[in-house]
């Protein structure tokens, strides 16, 4: 018999347990249990089915709380413990062995044994070492990597005993451990429990079988929720010499630690959680990938839509750049009310130039005519235009100079050459300035050569033409023309092009008394085009956001399903010491892992589709920011939609979770 010098390890007084209440009828299962259990005892609780044994064991093991009565553990009142402190107690003090083994089906034997140590924060190496040793001692060295369904009942029960011993197993709580086993395996398990008791573990064995109970040192009989007998059987094996040994063993369990326990270090727990989550995802890979479709499509479409939007926008902006974003083109036209076409006079243009919305005005007359140098004739486009042309077209003079306003007013016969025109008229001359050209019938002096502009989108090539002053052109070359072919007007700013156009229209309407001019405005058209593109992009973005949302709901659905399927696993994890936080983070990380994979696949798919579009010459511009954004959206979606199922899991009652099928 163990000495009575130490206080009882477990002290139950007047413990009652009622089920039901509320809308269900209330039943009292335990009617006031008084029980002391001392450290190192090997005690059997025996009773018929339905007598309340399992209920008592759940209370003893802190899986459940009594309806009334007091439970002192090592002198501490357990009813004052919070859920995390109870988790600590289960993890550090108890080791459970169940009739149905309760192993996690997706984890190997070794990993199952390691579970309690994960929550105790043991390092991975120590954990593996210890689990391997324990399984070796129980004769399972060659089954380390077997899943529970690859083990016999007896082997599974030995794995669960190893798990009970993982964190020390001060108190082994075994509920019908032999109930599901054949007699030989049952005898082996009983032998193991006897050995553990002999080694100083406190063993509480619950059974309906009197022969099994008789192997314990003390037998407590329970009937209809009451203790009806408590016999101590003297067996030689349990001797007083163990007392000192027991004392040492129990002193390592410092109950005060329960209050300041912080559980698993975050990063260490994270690695383990990710590994387990990855395995679950792999096992359910078809289901997971179907769920992920929403996320993948959402992320990929956000990336592709915005890349196309950005690409076409850039294309339009490039076009605008080459056309000049502030330029408008003025023509006379036949008014819609009938009558002759309008006549735009020089006075009209002077007035237009005075408008505050207009920067510069440049009338143009041009056509392809014969130009002669010495005795060579060439057909060349001759543009009669004003001195502002280099400014309006942002076009530099390469050699010599452009003509001035004064020269224009004086009808000076001077000409500036486009680069290609210069090359074709003077193929061998390095400096054509000072040479004369016969344009139509009048001689013009070359005063400059323009810089080469290169091929550009648009109807004409600037490099092929030559430019003469507008008034000289009217007087000497284009005598038949009464007004410019067209007039280029430069607005003050791109944003006010429309206002400038309206101002010019109003001015000319006032001067002519009717609407007989037309103004073309490339910028406004392009701007409108850009705006419709923007709206399109926004709408497509909305579609993408909706598919992300659908993806999120899919994730939530799959997580709810997985929580329901794995309720028992959650119970097992709680019984081995997981806190609410551990369960919450496990399921949150699972949800996030799913969406991280979905987001990554989505980004890759987006890039592939983009590459195909580039191949088909559709302009796309990828944005790194968009990729990061879409990916983060996916992960945040996982977090948000995973939270509810994860919290559901964390809030489960350990006993309810354990007994679920
Ligand atoms: P044993 O393990 O001795 O077979 P239990 O402790 O499992 O018995 O159950 C004792 C009694 O309590 C049984 O009558 C059972 O129906 C009842 N009981 C157990 N759990 C619940 C519960 N969650 N709700 C209602 N009744 C319960
Ligand atoms: Mg039972």
XYZ file of C-alpha atoms and ligand atoms in Angstrom:
689
model
C 0.000 0.000 0.000
C 1.263 3.467 -0.916
C 1.984 5.760 1.987
C -0.579 8.349 3.088
C 1.958 11.083 3.765
C 1.162 12.963 0.554
C -2.217 14.622 -0.104
C -4.431 12.715 -2.546
C -3.578 13.464 -6.162
C -7.256 13.530 -7.046
C -9.993 14.384 -4.580
C -13.655 14.262 -5.636
C -16.369 15.439 -3.243
C -20.091 15.240 -3.950
C -19.628 15.160 -7.731
C -22.899 15.261 -9.651
C -23.331 15.285 -13.400
C -26.589 16.123 -15.114
C -27.261 15.976 -18.826
C -30.015 17.702 -20.735
C -31.874 20.623 -19.268
C -33.413 23.386 -21.323
C -35.881 21.820 -23.761
C -34.613 18.282 -23.130
C -35.493 16.329 -19.989
C -32.766 16.574 -17.383
C -31.129 13.340 -16.283
C -28.666 13.017 -13.451
C -26.021 10.420 -14.309
C -23.719 10.797 -11.305
C -25.373 11.278 -7.928
C -22.643 12.565 -5.642
C -19.324 10.769 -6.068
C -16.680 10.968 -3.301
C -13.360 9.504 -4.372
C -9.687 9.967 -3.449
C -6.993 8.692 -5.758
C -3.397 8.747 -4.595
C -0.339 9.097 -6.756
C 0.941 5.745 -7.944
C -2.293 3.844 -7.412
C -3.525 1.308 -9.922
C -7.267 1.661 -9.574
C -10.056 0.001 -11.525
C -13.512 1.533 -11.756
C -15.925 -1.251 -12.545
C -19.620 -1.171 -13.323
C -22.218 -2.330 -15.797
C -22.856 -0.524 -19.032
C -24.675 2.761 -18.419
C -23.597 3.025 -14.788
C -21.726 6.301 -15.448
C -18.121 5.103 -15.752
C -17.252 7.057 -18.893
C -18.945 10.145 -17.518
C -16.778 9.847 -14.413
C -13.668 9.343 -16.475
C -14.376 12.482 -18.557
C -14.682 14.438 -15.326
C -11.499 12.911 -13.888
C -9.623 13.686 -17.096
C -10.854 17.292 -17.198
C -12.548 16.711 -20.539
C -15.800 17.809 -18.932
C -16.906 19.784 -15.892
C -19.163 18.451 -13.147
C -22.611 19.976 -12.608
C -21.822 20.314 -8.930
C -19.341 19.099 -6.355
C -15.639 19.794 -5.974
C -12.644 18.402 -7.818
C -9.212 19.060 -6.356
C -6.154 18.076 -8.320
C -2.950 18.055 -6.258
C -4.810 20.312 -3.845
C -5.935 22.810 -6.560
C -9.624 23.439 -7.185
C -10.058 22.554 -10.849
C -13.397 24.369 -11.124
C -11.459 27.649 -11.088
C -9.430 26.622 -14.164
C -10.126 28.232 -17.538
C -10.263 26.193 -20.738
C -6.576 26.777 -21.511
C -5.560 25.711 -17.999
C -7.625 22.556 -18.331
C -5.883 21.943 -21.655
C -2.555 22.279 -19.859
C -3.659 19.759 -17.224
C -4.766 17.243 -19.852
C -1.508 17.687 -21.706
C 0.878 17.525 -18.764
C -0.880 15.237 -16.285
C -3.111 12.846 -18.178
C -2.767 10.292 -20.877
C -5.949 8.866 -22.345
C -6.487 5.383 -23.698
C -9.888 4.826 -25.261
C -11.835 1.756 -26.213
C -11.955 2.990 -29.826
C -8.208 3.965 -29.788
C -9.039 7.433 -31.161
C -6.050 7.829 -33.416
C -5.959 10.529 -36.108
C -6.549 8.546 -39.317
C -4.498 10.781 -41.612
C -1.353 10.669 -39.478
C 1.181 7.871 -39.129
C 1.699 5.919 -35.887
C 4.713 8.025 -34.987
C 2.936 11.280 -35.791
C -0.042 10.231 -33.681
C 2.255 9.581 -30.748
C 3.901 12.988 -31.280
C 0.647 14.987 -31.106
C 0.651 15.701 -27.323
C 4.289 16.825 -27.505
C 3.482 19.297 -30.280
C 1.094 21.066 -27.934
C 3.652 20.876 -25.138
C 6.139 22.685 -27.379
C 8.772 19.972 -27.615
C 11.218 20.443 -30.492
C 10.767 18.302 -33.572
C 13.908 16.232 -33.009
C 13.088 15.486 -29.380
C 9.554 14.625 -30.341
C 10.576 12.191 -33.048
C 13.214 10.601 -30.854
C 10.822 10.125 -27.973
C 7.967 8.799 -30.089
C 10.297 6.352 -31.813
C 11.633 5.130 -28.455
C 8.163 4.717 -26.978
C 6.874 2.781 -29.968
C 10.018 0.672 -29.869
C 9.436 -0.157 -26.233
C 5.897 -1.212 -27.094
C 7.162 -3.471 -29.884
C 6.103 -1.299 -32.807
C 9.514 -0.298 -34.211
C 8.562 -1.584 -37.647
C 5.182 0.194 -37.737
C 6.327 3.792 -37.225
C 5.054 5.022 -40.563
C 1.865 2.968 -40.744
C -1.431 4.784 -40.733
C -3.949 3.557 -38.111
C -5.897 1.626 -40.759
C -2.716 -0.319 -41.506
C -2.515 -1.576 -37.900
C -4.388 -4.274 -35.991
C -6.611 -3.340 -33.034
C -3.987 -4.414 -30.505
C -1.317 -2.423 -32.321
C -3.544 0.648 -32.486
C -4.172 0.389 -28.759
C -0.430 0.187 -28.129
C 0.053 3.305 -30.271
C -2.541 5.079 -28.149
C -0.750 3.959 -24.966
C 2.495 5.335 -26.392
C 0.638 8.591 -27.066
C -0.627 8.608 -23.454
C 2.988 8.318 -22.295
C 4.363 10.963 -24.643
C 4.200 13.880 -22.199
C 5.047 11.725 -19.201
C 1.651 10.140 -18.638
C 1.565 10.799 -14.889
C -1.997 9.556 -14.819
C -3.146 7.022 -17.398
C -6.900 7.126 -17.860
C -7.996 4.028 -19.730
C -11.672 3.645 -20.671
C -12.409 0.014 -21.569
C -8.967 -0.326 -23.174
C -9.494 -4.012 -23.891
C -13.155 -3.705 -24.891
C -12.554 -3.887 -28.618
C -9.651 -6.339 -28.530
C -9.381 -10.105 -28.846
C -8.386 -11.827 -25.630
C -4.691 -12.171 -26.476
C -4.273 -8.486 -27.452
C -6.390 -7.593 -24.426
C -4.067 -9.520 -22.150
C -1.063 -7.773 -23.702
C -2.567 -4.361 -23.102
C -3.387 -5.273 -19.456
C 0.188 -6.463 -19.003
C 1.397 -3.089 -20.305
C -0.840 -1.188 -17.896
C 0.399 -3.317 -15.001
C 3.972 -2.562 -15.996
C 3.219 1.158 -16.141
C 1.626 1.008 -12.711
C 4.691 -0.846 -11.508
C 6.886 1.894 -12.948
C 5.069 4.472 -10.855
C 2.379 5.791 -13.161
C -1.023 6.366 -11.640
C -3.339 4.142 -13.663
C -7.109 4.554 -13.652
C -8.712 1.678 -15.494
C -12.367 1.722 -16.406
C -14.045 -1.558 -17.259
C -17.267 -3.478 -17.071
C -15.317 -6.744 -16.721
C -14.695 -7.902 -13.132
C -11.847 -10.199 -14.196
C -10.058 -7.311 -15.838
C -10.716 -5.108 -12.800
C -9.315 -7.754 -10.490
C -5.862 -7.154 -11.942
C -5.775 -3.694 -10.343
C -4.574 -2.899 -6.866
C -7.852 -1.258 -5.891
C -11.322 -1.818 -7.313
C -14.060 0.799 -7.072
C -17.507 -0.366 -8.078
C -20.022 2.060 -9.498
C -23.722 1.367 -9.953
C -26.291 3.828 -11.300
C -24.027 6.789 -10.689
C -23.073 5.896 -7.120
C -19.982 4.223 -5.675
C -21.159 1.015 -4.035
C -17.861 -0.651 -3.136
C -14.197 0.337 -2.762
C -11.852 -2.607 -2.100
C -8.110 -2.522 -1.925
C -6.533 -5.772 -3.030
C -3.064 -6.286 -1.606
C -0.670 -7.362 -4.298
C 2.987 -7.865 -3.486
C 4.234 -5.953 -6.479
C 3.184 -2.559 -5.138
C 5.529 -1.830 -2.350
C 6.378 0.977 -0.045
C 9.814 1.455 -1.601
C 8.134 3.174 -4.483
C 7.100 6.070 -2.345
C 10.237 8.154 -2.792
C 10.274 7.427 -6.487
C 6.670 8.557 -6.857
C 7.394 11.722 -5.001
C 10.138 12.645 -7.429
C 7.924 11.860 -10.380
C 5.054 14.003 -9.216
C 7.147 16.916 -8.086
C 8.060 17.472 -11.740
C 4.410 18.317 -12.316
C 4.097 21.836 -11.039
C 0.402 22.660 -11.086
C 1.140 26.379 -10.689
C 2.549 26.309 -14.240
C -0.910 25.774 -15.631
C -1.692 29.425 -15.034
C 1.238 30.872 -16.961
C 1.455 28.285 -19.696
C 1.924 29.728 -23.149
C 1.773 26.426 -25.011
C 3.532 25.802 -28.293
C 6.002 28.422 -29.505
C 4.258 30.014 -32.487
C 6.791 29.269 -35.244
C 7.372 25.705 -34.159
C 3.645 25.058 -34.033
C 3.262 26.722 -37.410
C 5.605 24.315 -39.158
C 3.784 21.333 -37.719
C 0.403 22.818 -38.595
C 1.420 23.547 -42.170
C 2.716 20.010 -42.597
C -0.535 18.521 -41.308
C -2.633 20.960 -43.353
C -0.678 20.119 -46.477
C -1.365 16.433 -45.918
C -5.087 16.988 -45.467
C -5.164 19.081 -48.616
C -3.324 16.363 -50.525
C -5.689 13.665 -49.306
C -8.657 15.734 -50.478
C -6.896 17.067 -53.557
C -9.809 16.694 -55.990
C -12.267 18.362 -53.683
C -9.752 21.064 -52.834
C -8.895 21.822 -56.444
C -12.563 22.102 -57.382
C -13.074 24.530 -54.523
C -10.042 26.464 -55.578
C -11.356 27.006 -59.087
C -13.223 30.105 -57.939
C -10.111 31.604 -56.370
C -7.907 30.638 -59.316
C -10.289 32.137 -61.875
C -10.792 35.219 -59.727
C -7.087 35.926 -59.315
C -6.211 35.085 -62.932
C -8.995 37.236 -64.346
C -8.119 40.225 -62.177
C -4.544 40.029 -63.422
C -5.441 39.514 -67.095
C -8.237 42.104 -67.199
C -6.118 44.792 -65.639
C -3.139 43.896 -67.840
C -5.304 44.218 -70.975
C -6.826 47.443 -69.678
C -3.408 48.892 -68.982
C -2.044 47.687 -72.337
C -4.804 49.206 -74.478
C -4.721 52.378 -72.438
C -1.016 52.734 -73.104
C -1.657 52.105 -76.788
C -4.221 54.907 -76.900
C -1.920 57.233 -75.004
C 0.881 56.478 -77.467
C -1.449 57.308 -80.351
C -2.405 60.546 -78.685
C 1.235 61.410 -78.182
C 2.010 61.079 -81.874
C -1.028 63.065 -82.924
C -0.547 65.823 -80.427
C -2.953 65.766 -77.565
C -3.970 69.409 -77.746
C -4.393 69.810 -81.488
C -7.667 70.568 -83.289
C -8.297 70.723 -87.020
C -10.502 73.455 -88.474
C -12.167 73.136 -91.900
C -14.824 75.113 -93.650
C -17.902 73.085 -94.481
C -21.316 73.295 -96.072
C -23.764 74.221 -93.303
C -26.500 71.734 -92.481
C -29.068 74.406 -93.377
C -27.716 74.523 -96.966
C -25.981 77.308 -98.877
C -22.357 77.767 -99.883
C -19.449 76.400 -97.829
C -17.905 78.648 -95.220
C -14.945 80.909 -95.874
C -12.241 81.127 -93.225
C -10.402 84.412 -93.585
C -7.094 85.579 -92.155
C -9.043 87.908 -89.865
C -10.994 84.883 -88.571
C -7.713 83.160 -87.742
C -6.320 86.264 -86.026
C -9.437 86.384 -83.851
C -9.178 82.642 -83.089
C -5.527 83.111 -82.078
C -6.657 85.759 -79.593
C -8.964 83.339 -77.750
C -7.575 82.551 -74.287
C -8.189 78.803 -74.859
C -5.963 78.785 -77.969
C -2.187 78.829 -77.959
C -1.272 78.799 -81.617
C -2.977 78.793 -84.998
C -1.429 77.376 -88.137
C -3.222 77.539 -91.508
C -2.043 74.962 -94.039
C -2.351 74.690 -97.804
C -0.618 71.775 -99.369
C -0.466 69.605 -102.421
C 1.937 67.602 -104.451
C 3.503 69.735 -107.184
C 6.531 69.853 -109.477
C 9.703 71.151 -107.888
C 12.772 71.779 -110.034
C 16.406 72.027 -109.080
C 18.719 72.869 -111.950
C 17.251 70.625 -114.636
C 15.762 67.880 -112.475
C 12.005 67.814 -111.795
C 10.437 66.065 -108.826
C 6.889 65.686 -107.615
C 6.988 66.845 -103.993
C 4.412 67.726 -101.355
C 4.666 71.460 -100.723
C 3.114 72.695 -97.522
C 2.413 76.397 -97.157
C 2.244 76.934 -93.481
C 3.130 79.346 -90.719
C 6.267 79.901 -88.684
C 4.718 78.038 -85.671
C 4.959 74.631 -87.352
C 8.139 73.497 -85.498
C 6.448 74.358 -82.204
C 3.132 72.728 -83.014
C 4.653 69.473 -84.242
C 7.605 69.620 -81.788
C 9.851 69.279 -84.755
C 13.473 70.459 -84.647
C 15.438 72.202 -87.389
C 18.587 70.216 -88.204
C 20.419 72.623 -90.499
C 19.967 76.337 -91.147
C 16.783 77.780 -89.670
C 12.994 77.937 -89.979
C 11.348 81.034 -91.463
C 10.131 83.841 -89.215
C 6.818 85.640 -88.806
C 8.323 88.723 -90.458
C 9.364 86.665 -93.498
C 5.837 85.269 -93.676
C 4.351 88.775 -93.631
C 6.868 89.985 -96.285
C 5.923 87.050 -98.589
C 9.615 86.035 -98.504
C 10.373 83.272 -101.078
C 12.122 80.865 -98.698
C 11.767 77.112 -98.223
C 12.623 74.589 -95.465
C 13.142 70.940 -96.500
C 12.021 67.741 -94.856
C 14.919 65.357 -94.444
C 13.908 62.847 -97.136
C 12.972 65.651 -99.545
C 16.459 67.114 -99.036
C 18.078 63.708 -99.685
C 16.138 63.218 -102.908
C 16.649 66.718 -104.331
C 20.281 67.123 -103.276
C 21.645 63.574 -103.110
C 25.279 64.736 -103.174
C 25.121 67.987 -101.257
C 26.054 68.136 -97.574
C 24.695 71.667 -97.078
C 21.763 72.735 -99.260
C 21.284 76.111 -97.497
C 21.538 78.945 -100.057
C 20.465 76.742 -102.993
C 17.400 77.700 -105.074
C 14.376 75.616 -105.991
C 11.772 76.367 -108.592
C 8.408 75.623 -106.981
C 5.724 75.794 -109.623
C 7.001 78.852 -111.437
C 8.609 80.804 -108.574
C 12.169 80.520 -107.253
C 12.566 79.851 -103.493
C 15.764 79.963 -101.457
C 16.541 76.998 -99.200
C 17.128 78.281 -95.646
C 16.975 75.083 -93.563
C 16.505 71.331 -93.261
C 14.234 69.716 -90.663
C 15.354 66.868 -88.399
C 14.325 63.401 -89.489
C 11.080 62.247 -87.802
C 11.078 58.705 -89.110
C 8.034 56.703 -90.123
C 5.002 57.507 -88.048
C 1.476 56.302 -87.808
C -0.769 58.658 -89.728
C -1.419 59.406 -93.313
C 1.619 61.390 -94.408
C 5.287 61.354 -93.953
C 6.593 64.693 -92.716
C 10.106 63.906 -93.898
C 8.996 63.849 -97.552
C 7.607 67.382 -97.700
C 8.995 70.872 -98.040
C 7.575 73.896 -96.225
C 7.125 77.456 -97.480
C 5.606 80.459 -95.637
C 1.816 80.560 -95.797
C 1.492 84.033 -97.361
C 4.271 83.475 -99.879
C 2.592 80.203 -100.765
C -0.767 81.917 -101.301
C 0.865 84.633 -103.406
C 3.328 82.612 -105.483
C 2.248 78.954 -105.603
C -1.362 78.464 -104.534
C -2.873 81.581 -106.122
C -6.153 79.757 -106.720
C -6.722 79.000 -103.046
C -8.937 81.466 -101.201
C -8.601 79.877 -97.801
C -6.463 77.286 -95.973
C -7.051 73.601 -96.747
C -7.188 73.171 -93.026
C -6.028 74.990 -89.951
C -4.288 73.382 -87.048
C -5.126 74.957 -83.698
C -3.267 74.176 -80.520
C -5.277 74.310 -77.308
C -3.814 75.566 -74.051
C -4.089 72.194 -72.331
C -5.282 68.690 -72.997
C -8.007 68.916 -70.364
C -9.535 71.978 -72.013
C -9.532 70.857 -75.618
C -13.300 70.534 -75.606
C -13.750 74.031 -74.165
C -11.335 75.425 -76.750
C -13.291 73.737 -79.532
C -16.562 75.191 -78.233
C -15.009 78.662 -77.969
C -13.773 78.552 -81.587
C -17.167 77.332 -82.790
C -18.961 80.111 -80.929
C -16.567 82.761 -82.252
C -16.916 81.671 -85.879
C -20.675 81.285 -85.562
C -20.814 84.900 -84.407
C -18.529 86.124 -87.188
C -20.150 84.114 -90.009
C -23.721 84.189 -88.740
C -24.098 80.463 -89.445
C -22.407 77.229 -88.612
C -20.235 76.662 -91.678
C -17.083 75.193 -90.150
C -16.131 71.812 -88.782
C -13.623 71.113 -86.046
C -11.944 67.757 -85.677
C -10.453 66.896 -82.366
C -8.453 63.714 -82.038
C -7.768 64.181 -78.347
C -11.408 64.338 -77.292
C -12.213 61.199 -79.245
C -9.291 59.365 -77.701
C -10.215 60.601 -74.267
C -13.735 59.277 -74.694
C -12.269 55.983 -75.878
C -10.049 55.849 -72.809
C -13.005 56.487 -70.557
C -15.077 53.658 -72.025
C -12.040 51.400 -71.628
C -11.779 52.435 -67.992
C -15.422 51.615 -67.374
C -14.928 48.251 -69.060
C -11.900 47.520 -66.923
C -13.831 48.451 -63.829
C -16.740 46.206 -64.758
C -14.475 43.288 -65.539
C -12.714 43.943 -62.257
C -16.084 43.657 -60.556
C -16.690 40.311 -62.249
C -13.313 39.151 -60.994
C -14.096 40.329 -57.477
C -17.364 38.418 -57.544
C -15.578 35.235 -58.586
C -13.137 35.758 -55.702
C -16.109 36.059 -53.388
C -17.586 32.861 -54.784
C -14.175 31.264 -54.283
C -14.186 32.444 -50.677
C -17.588 30.913 -50.089
C -16.263 27.687 -51.616
C -13.392 27.741 -49.150
C -15.797 28.287 -46.284
C -17.915 25.401 -47.482
C -14.977 23.036 -47.713
C -13.705 24.144 -44.315
C -17.104 23.581 -42.709
C -17.166 20.156 -44.316
C -13.686 19.334 -43.079
C -14.525 20.479 -39.552
C -17.597 18.247 -39.557
C -15.638 15.293 -40.921
C -12.816 15.766 -38.492
C -14.749 16.524 -35.326
C -13.310 13.414 -33.701
C -9.784 14.463 -34.640
C -10.495 17.814 -32.982
C -11.660 15.935 -29.873
C -8.500 13.829 -29.889
C -6.325 16.903 -30.231
C -8.177 18.568 -27.367
C -7.874 15.463 -25.173
C -4.134 15.437 -25.797
C -3.835 19.034 -24.727
C -4.594 21.362 -27.649
C -5.929 24.717 -26.542
C -8.743 26.538 -28.352
C -6.095 28.720 -29.932
C -4.240 25.678 -31.301
C -7.369 24.350 -32.981
C -8.353 27.791 -34.269
C -4.939 28.393 -35.798
C -4.805 24.892 -37.266
C -8.014 25.368 -39.240
C -7.243 28.978 -40.146
C -3.881 27.935 -41.493
C -5.524 25.132 -43.447
C -7.915 27.646 -45.020
C -5.081 30.024 -45.784
C -2.889 27.319 -47.240
C -5.711 26.377 -49.581
C -6.077 29.964 -50.757
C -2.317 30.508 -50.974
C -2.138 27.562 -53.349
C -5.188 28.889 -55.223
C -3.704 32.387 -55.401
C -0.375 31.089 -56.681
C -2.026 28.971 -59.348
C -4.188 31.986 -60.240
C -1.156 34.258 -60.684
C 0.574 31.648 -62.837
C -2.552 31.130 -64.938
C -2.873 34.900 -65.364
C 0.728 35.091 -66.587
C 0.201 32.214 -69.015
C -2.964 33.772 -70.459
C -1.130 37.096 -70.706
C 1.734 35.439 -72.561
C -0.762 33.921 -75.021
C -2.342 37.343 -75.568
C 1.064 38.868 -76.271
C 1.599 36.049 -78.734
C -1.663 37.066 -80.446
C -0.468 40.691 -80.413
C -3.039 41.949 -77.948
C -1.338 44.646 -75.919
C -0.978 43.713 -72.238
C 1.005 45.342 -69.478
C 1.411 43.267 -66.301
C 1.578 45.027 -63.021
C 3.450 43.482 -60.131
C 1.276 45.457 -57.748
C -1.882 43.942 -59.234
C -0.465 40.430 -58.834
C 0.460 41.028 -55.217
C -2.919 42.654 -54.640
C -4.948 39.836 -56.205
C -2.896 37.240 -54.356
C -3.342 39.004 -51.027
C -7.063 39.348 -51.701
C -7.236 35.581 -52.149
C -5.368 34.908 -48.916
C -7.437 37.437 -46.994
C -10.550 35.806 -48.440
C -9.300 32.495 -47.024
C -8.708 34.129 -43.666
C -12.136 35.738 -43.546
C -14.116 32.788 -44.845
C -11.981 30.287 -42.931
C -12.480 32.050 -39.622
C -16.039 30.956 -38.999
C -15.411 27.218 -39.505
C -12.149 27.449 -37.542
C -13.904 29.104 -34.626
C -16.646 26.481 -34.777
C -13.938 23.835 -34.457
C -12.148 25.586 -31.623
C -15.344 26.018 -29.620
C -16.233 22.329 -29.741
C -16.727 20.568 -26.422
C -13.982 17.912 -26.109
C -16.372 15.173 -24.939
C -18.901 15.890 -27.675
C -16.145 16.025 -30.279
C -14.599 12.781 -29.062
C -17.843 10.849 -29.121
C -18.785 12.025 -32.637
C -18.621 9.525 -35.443
P -20.842 3.753 -19.009
O -19.582 4.309 -19.511
O -20.755 3.291 -17.585
O -21.442 2.737 -19.873
P -21.797 6.434 -19.410
O -21.050 7.241 -18.430
O -21.328 6.482 -20.816
O -21.917 4.927 -18.926
O -23.319 6.869 -19.375
C -24.046 6.853 -18.190
C -25.472 7.312 -18.466
O -25.467 8.658 -18.861
C -26.117 6.511 -19.585
O -27.441 6.243 -19.205
C -26.097 7.445 -20.753
O -27.230 7.250 -21.551
C -26.125 8.798 -20.090
N -25.399 9.778 -20.883
C -24.088 9.736 -21.176
N -23.733 10.829 -21.898
C -24.881 11.549 -22.059
C -25.187 12.785 -22.709
N -24.237 13.518 -23.343
N -26.451 13.227 -22.671
C -27.400 12.532 -22.021
N -27.188 11.381 -21.402
C -25.943 10.877 -21.393
Mg -18.467 3.812 -21.138
